[in-house]
Short mmCIF file of C-alpha atoms in Angstrom, two decimals:
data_model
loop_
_atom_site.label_atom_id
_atom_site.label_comp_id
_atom_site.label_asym_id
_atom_site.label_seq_id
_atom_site.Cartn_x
_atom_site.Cartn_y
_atom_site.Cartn_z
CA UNK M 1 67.90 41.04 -113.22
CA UNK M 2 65.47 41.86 -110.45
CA UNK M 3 63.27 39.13 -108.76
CA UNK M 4 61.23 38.31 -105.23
CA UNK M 5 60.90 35.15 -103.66
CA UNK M 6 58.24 35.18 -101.50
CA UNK M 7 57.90 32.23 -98.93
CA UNK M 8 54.83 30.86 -98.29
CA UNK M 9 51.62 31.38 -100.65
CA UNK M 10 49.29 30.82 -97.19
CA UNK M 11 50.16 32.43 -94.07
CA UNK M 12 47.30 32.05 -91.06
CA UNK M 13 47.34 33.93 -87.71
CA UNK M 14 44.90 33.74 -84.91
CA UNK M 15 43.56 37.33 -84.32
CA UNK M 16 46.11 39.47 -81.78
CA UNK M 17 48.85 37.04 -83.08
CA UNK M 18 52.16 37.90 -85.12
CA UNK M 19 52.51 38.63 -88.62
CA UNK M 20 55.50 37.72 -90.50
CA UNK M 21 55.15 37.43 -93.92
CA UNK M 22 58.85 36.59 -95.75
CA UNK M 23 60.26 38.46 -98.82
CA UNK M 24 63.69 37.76 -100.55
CA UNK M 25 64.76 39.54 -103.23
CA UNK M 26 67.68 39.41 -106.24
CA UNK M 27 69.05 42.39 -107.89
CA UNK M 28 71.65 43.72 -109.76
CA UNK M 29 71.12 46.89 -108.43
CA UNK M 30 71.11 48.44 -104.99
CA UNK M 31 66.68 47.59 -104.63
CA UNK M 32 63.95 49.71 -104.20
CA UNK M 33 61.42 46.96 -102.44
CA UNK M 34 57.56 47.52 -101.70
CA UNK M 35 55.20 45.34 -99.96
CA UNK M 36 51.59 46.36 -101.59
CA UNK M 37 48.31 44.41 -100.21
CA UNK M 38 45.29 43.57 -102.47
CA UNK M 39 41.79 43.09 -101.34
CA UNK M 40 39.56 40.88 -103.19
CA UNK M 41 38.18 42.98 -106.54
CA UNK M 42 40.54 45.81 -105.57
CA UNK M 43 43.78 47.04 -106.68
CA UNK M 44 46.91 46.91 -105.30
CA UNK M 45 47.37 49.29 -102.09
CA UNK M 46 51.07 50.24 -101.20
CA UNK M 47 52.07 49.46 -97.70
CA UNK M 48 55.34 50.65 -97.17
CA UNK M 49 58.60 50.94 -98.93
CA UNK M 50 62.40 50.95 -98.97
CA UNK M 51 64.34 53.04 -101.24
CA UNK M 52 67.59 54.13 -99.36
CA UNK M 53 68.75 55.19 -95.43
CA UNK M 54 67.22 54.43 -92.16
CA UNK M 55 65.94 50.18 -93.02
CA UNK M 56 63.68 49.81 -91.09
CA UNK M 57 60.49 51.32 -92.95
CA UNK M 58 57.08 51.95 -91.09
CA UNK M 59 53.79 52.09 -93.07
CA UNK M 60 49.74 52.10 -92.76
CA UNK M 61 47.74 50.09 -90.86
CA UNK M 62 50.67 49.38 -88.31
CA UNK M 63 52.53 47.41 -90.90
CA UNK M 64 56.67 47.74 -90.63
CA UNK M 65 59.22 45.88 -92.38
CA UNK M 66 63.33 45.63 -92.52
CA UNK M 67 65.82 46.17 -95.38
CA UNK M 68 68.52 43.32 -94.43
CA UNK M 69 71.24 43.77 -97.49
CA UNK M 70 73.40 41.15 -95.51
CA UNK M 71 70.36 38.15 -95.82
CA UNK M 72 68.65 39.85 -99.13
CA UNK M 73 65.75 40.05 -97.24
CA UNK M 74 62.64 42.57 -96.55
CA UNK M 75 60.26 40.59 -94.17
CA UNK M 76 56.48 42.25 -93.55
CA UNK M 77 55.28 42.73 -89.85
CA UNK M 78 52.69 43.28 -87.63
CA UNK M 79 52.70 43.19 -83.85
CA UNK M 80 48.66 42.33 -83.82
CA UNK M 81 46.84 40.92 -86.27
CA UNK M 82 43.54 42.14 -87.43
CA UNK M 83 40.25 40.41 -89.08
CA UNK M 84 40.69 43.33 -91.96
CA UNK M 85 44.25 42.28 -92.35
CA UNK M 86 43.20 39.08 -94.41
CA UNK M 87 43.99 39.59 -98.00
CA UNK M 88 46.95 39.04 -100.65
CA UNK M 89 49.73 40.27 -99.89
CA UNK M 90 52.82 41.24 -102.48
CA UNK M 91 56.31 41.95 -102.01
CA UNK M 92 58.11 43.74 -105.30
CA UNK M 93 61.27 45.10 -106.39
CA UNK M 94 62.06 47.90 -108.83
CA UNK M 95 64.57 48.00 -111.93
CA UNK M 96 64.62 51.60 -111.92
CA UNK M 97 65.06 51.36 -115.25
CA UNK M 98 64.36 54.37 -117.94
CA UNK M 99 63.86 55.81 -114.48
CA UNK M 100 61.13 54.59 -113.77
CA UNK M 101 60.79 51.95 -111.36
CA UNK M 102 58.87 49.31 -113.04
CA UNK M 103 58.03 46.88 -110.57
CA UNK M 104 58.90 42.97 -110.37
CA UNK M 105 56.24 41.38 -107.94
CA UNK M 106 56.79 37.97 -106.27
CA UNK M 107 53.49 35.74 -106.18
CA UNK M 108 51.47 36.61 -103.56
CA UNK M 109 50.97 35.70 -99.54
CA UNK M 110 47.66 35.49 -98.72
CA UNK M 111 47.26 36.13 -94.95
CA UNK M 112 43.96 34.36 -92.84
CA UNK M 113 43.15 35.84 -89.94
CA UNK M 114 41.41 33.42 -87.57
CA UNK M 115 38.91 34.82 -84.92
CA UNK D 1 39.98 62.53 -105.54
CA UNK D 2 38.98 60.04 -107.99
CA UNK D 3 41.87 57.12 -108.51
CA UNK D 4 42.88 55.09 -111.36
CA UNK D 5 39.64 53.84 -113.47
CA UNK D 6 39.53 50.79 -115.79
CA UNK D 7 36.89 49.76 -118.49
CA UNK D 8 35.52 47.29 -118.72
CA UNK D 9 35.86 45.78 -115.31
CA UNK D 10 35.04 42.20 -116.38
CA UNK D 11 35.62 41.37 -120.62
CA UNK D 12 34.50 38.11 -122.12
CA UNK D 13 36.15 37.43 -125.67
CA UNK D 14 35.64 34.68 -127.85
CA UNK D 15 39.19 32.65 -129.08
CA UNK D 16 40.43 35.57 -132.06
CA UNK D 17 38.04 38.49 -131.39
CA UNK D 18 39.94 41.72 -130.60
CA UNK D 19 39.87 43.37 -126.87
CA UNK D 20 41.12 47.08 -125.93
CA UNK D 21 41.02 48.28 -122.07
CA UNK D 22 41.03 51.12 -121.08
CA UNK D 23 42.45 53.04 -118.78
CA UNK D 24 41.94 56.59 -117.18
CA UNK D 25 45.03 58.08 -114.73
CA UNK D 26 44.95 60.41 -112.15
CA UNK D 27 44.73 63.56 -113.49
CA UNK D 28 48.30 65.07 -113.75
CA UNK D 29 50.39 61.68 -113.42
CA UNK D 30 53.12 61.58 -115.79
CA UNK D 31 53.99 57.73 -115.71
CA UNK D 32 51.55 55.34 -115.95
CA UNK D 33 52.19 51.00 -115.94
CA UNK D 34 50.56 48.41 -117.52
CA UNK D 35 51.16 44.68 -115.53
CA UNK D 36 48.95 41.38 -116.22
CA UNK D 37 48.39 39.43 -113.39
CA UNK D 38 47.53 35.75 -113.90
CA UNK D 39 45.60 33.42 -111.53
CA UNK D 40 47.35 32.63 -108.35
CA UNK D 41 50.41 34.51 -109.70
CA UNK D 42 52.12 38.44 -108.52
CA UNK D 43 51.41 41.09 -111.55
CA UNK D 44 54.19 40.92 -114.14
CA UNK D 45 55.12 44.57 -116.19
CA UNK D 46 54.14 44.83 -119.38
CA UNK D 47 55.04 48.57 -120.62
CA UNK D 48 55.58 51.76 -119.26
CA UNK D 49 54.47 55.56 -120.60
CA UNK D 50 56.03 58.73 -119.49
CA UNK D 51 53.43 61.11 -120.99
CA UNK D 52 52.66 59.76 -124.61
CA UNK D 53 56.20 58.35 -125.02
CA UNK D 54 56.31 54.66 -124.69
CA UNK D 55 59.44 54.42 -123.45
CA UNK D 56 59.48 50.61 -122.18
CA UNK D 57 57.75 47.78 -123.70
CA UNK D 58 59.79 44.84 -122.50
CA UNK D 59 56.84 43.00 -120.85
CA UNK D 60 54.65 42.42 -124.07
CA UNK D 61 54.40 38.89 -124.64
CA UNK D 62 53.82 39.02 -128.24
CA UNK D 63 53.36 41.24 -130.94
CA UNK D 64 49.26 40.59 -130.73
CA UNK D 65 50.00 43.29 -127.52
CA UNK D 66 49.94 47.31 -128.46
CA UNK D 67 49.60 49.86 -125.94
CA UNK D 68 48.96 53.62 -126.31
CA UNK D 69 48.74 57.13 -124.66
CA UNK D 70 48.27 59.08 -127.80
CA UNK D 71 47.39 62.42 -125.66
CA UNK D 72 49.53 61.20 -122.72
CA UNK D 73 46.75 60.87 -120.54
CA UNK D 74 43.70 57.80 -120.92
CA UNK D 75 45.58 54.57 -122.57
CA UNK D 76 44.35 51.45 -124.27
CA UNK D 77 45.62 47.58 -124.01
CA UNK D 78 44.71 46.38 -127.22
CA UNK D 79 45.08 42.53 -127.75
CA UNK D 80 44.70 41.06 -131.14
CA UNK D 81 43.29 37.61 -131.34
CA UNK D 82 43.46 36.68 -128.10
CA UNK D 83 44.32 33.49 -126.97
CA UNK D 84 43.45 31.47 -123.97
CA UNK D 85 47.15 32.20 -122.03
CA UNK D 86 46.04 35.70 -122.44
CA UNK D 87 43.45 34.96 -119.64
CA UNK D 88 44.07 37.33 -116.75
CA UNK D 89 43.80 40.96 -115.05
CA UNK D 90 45.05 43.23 -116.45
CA UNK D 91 46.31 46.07 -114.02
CA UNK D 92 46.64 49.99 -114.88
CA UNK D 93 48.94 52.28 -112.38
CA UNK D 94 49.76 55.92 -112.47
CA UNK D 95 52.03 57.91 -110.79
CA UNK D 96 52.85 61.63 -110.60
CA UNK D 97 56.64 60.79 -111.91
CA UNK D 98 57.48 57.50 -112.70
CA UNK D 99 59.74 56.82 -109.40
CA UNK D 100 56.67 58.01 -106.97
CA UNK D 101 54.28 55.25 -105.54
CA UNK D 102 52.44 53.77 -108.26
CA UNK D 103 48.51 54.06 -107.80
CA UNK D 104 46.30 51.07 -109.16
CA UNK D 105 43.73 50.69 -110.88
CA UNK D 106 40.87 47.85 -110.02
CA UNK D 107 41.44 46.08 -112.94
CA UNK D 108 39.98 44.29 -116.07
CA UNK D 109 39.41 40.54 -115.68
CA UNK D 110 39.49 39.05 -119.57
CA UNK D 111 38.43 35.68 -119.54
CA UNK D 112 39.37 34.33 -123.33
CA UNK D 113 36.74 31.12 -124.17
#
């Protein structure tokens, strides 16, 4: 069965500051993970994601994260935050069942930015 | 290009009445998702279409959830006699096959009274 664990439902930063938003994930399967981000009223927006080689994965909006098989672990990271960065933000992993790769989401981060 | 498009955006339903969302694809996607997010909670699955074959519908919480894609494009949610618990947003996604990135829709927020 596939699950994510994500730590911390309220993350602040000051503006310019670090990101780190923390995903852990359980599967029975070698994972495809995805960190999406949702603004308010919006739908989900994909971010990045992992499916297989190089583990560390870059995405938009200067987002990166890393595949870490050995700690079951796919952290989300920015160098510098931004005021547009505050929103939810969800890490998920796939069954790839029926080939498809439904996705299993963990409950949210949502990330304050303060000025 | 025009992205995934749900109707109605916002649904009010009294206890019992009968609700159907819609939901329109991208044009051309194969796959397309249905997940219900609750308040405060991550989107959960609720069934899967590859064209108008349902091929997954492990996610339904009860039987008073049916889904369909009769012409493998637009699909309906339909919940029958909703209950409170089936309070929530209810998310579409498409994508071109169904292991591409999954594009969302904005939702519909029910809100059973």
């Amino acid at each position: 069965a596939q699950s994510v664990t994500q730590l911390g439902s309220h993350v602040s930063v000051s503006e310019g500051a670090l990101v780190l938003l923390r995903c852990n994930y359980s599967s029975s399967v070698p994972p495809y993970l995805f960190w999406y981000v949702q603004y308010p009223n919006q739908g989900l927006q994909l971010l990045l994601k992992y499916t297989t080689g190089a583990t560390l994965v870059k995405g938009i909006n200067g987002f990166e994260a890393e595949f870490k098989k050995s700690e079951t672990s796919f952290h989300l990271t920015k160098p510098s935050a931004h005021m547009s960065d505050a929103a939810e933000y969800f890490c998920a992993v796939s069954d790839n069942a029926y080939g498809a790769n439904n996705l299993f989401f963990g409950t949210g981060t949502r990330l304050t930015v303060i000025p | 290009g025009a992205g995934v498009s749900q109707s109605p955006r916002y649904k009010v339903a009294k206890r019992g009445q009968d609700v159907a969302l819609r939901c329109d694809p991208i044009s051309g996607h194969v796959s397309l998702f249905w997940y219900q997010q609750a308040l405060g909670q991550g989107p959960e699955f609720l069934t899967y279409f590859q064209n108008e074959a349902q091929l997954d519908k492990s996610g339904l919480p009860s039987d008073r959830f049916f889904a369909e894609r009769p012409e493998g494009s637009v699909s309906t949610l339909k919940i029958q006699r909703t209950q409170q618990e089936d309070s929530a947003v209810y998310l579409c996604a498409s994508s071109p096959s169904g292991k591409d990135e999954q594009f969302f829709g904005p939702g519909t927020r029910l809100t059973v009274l």
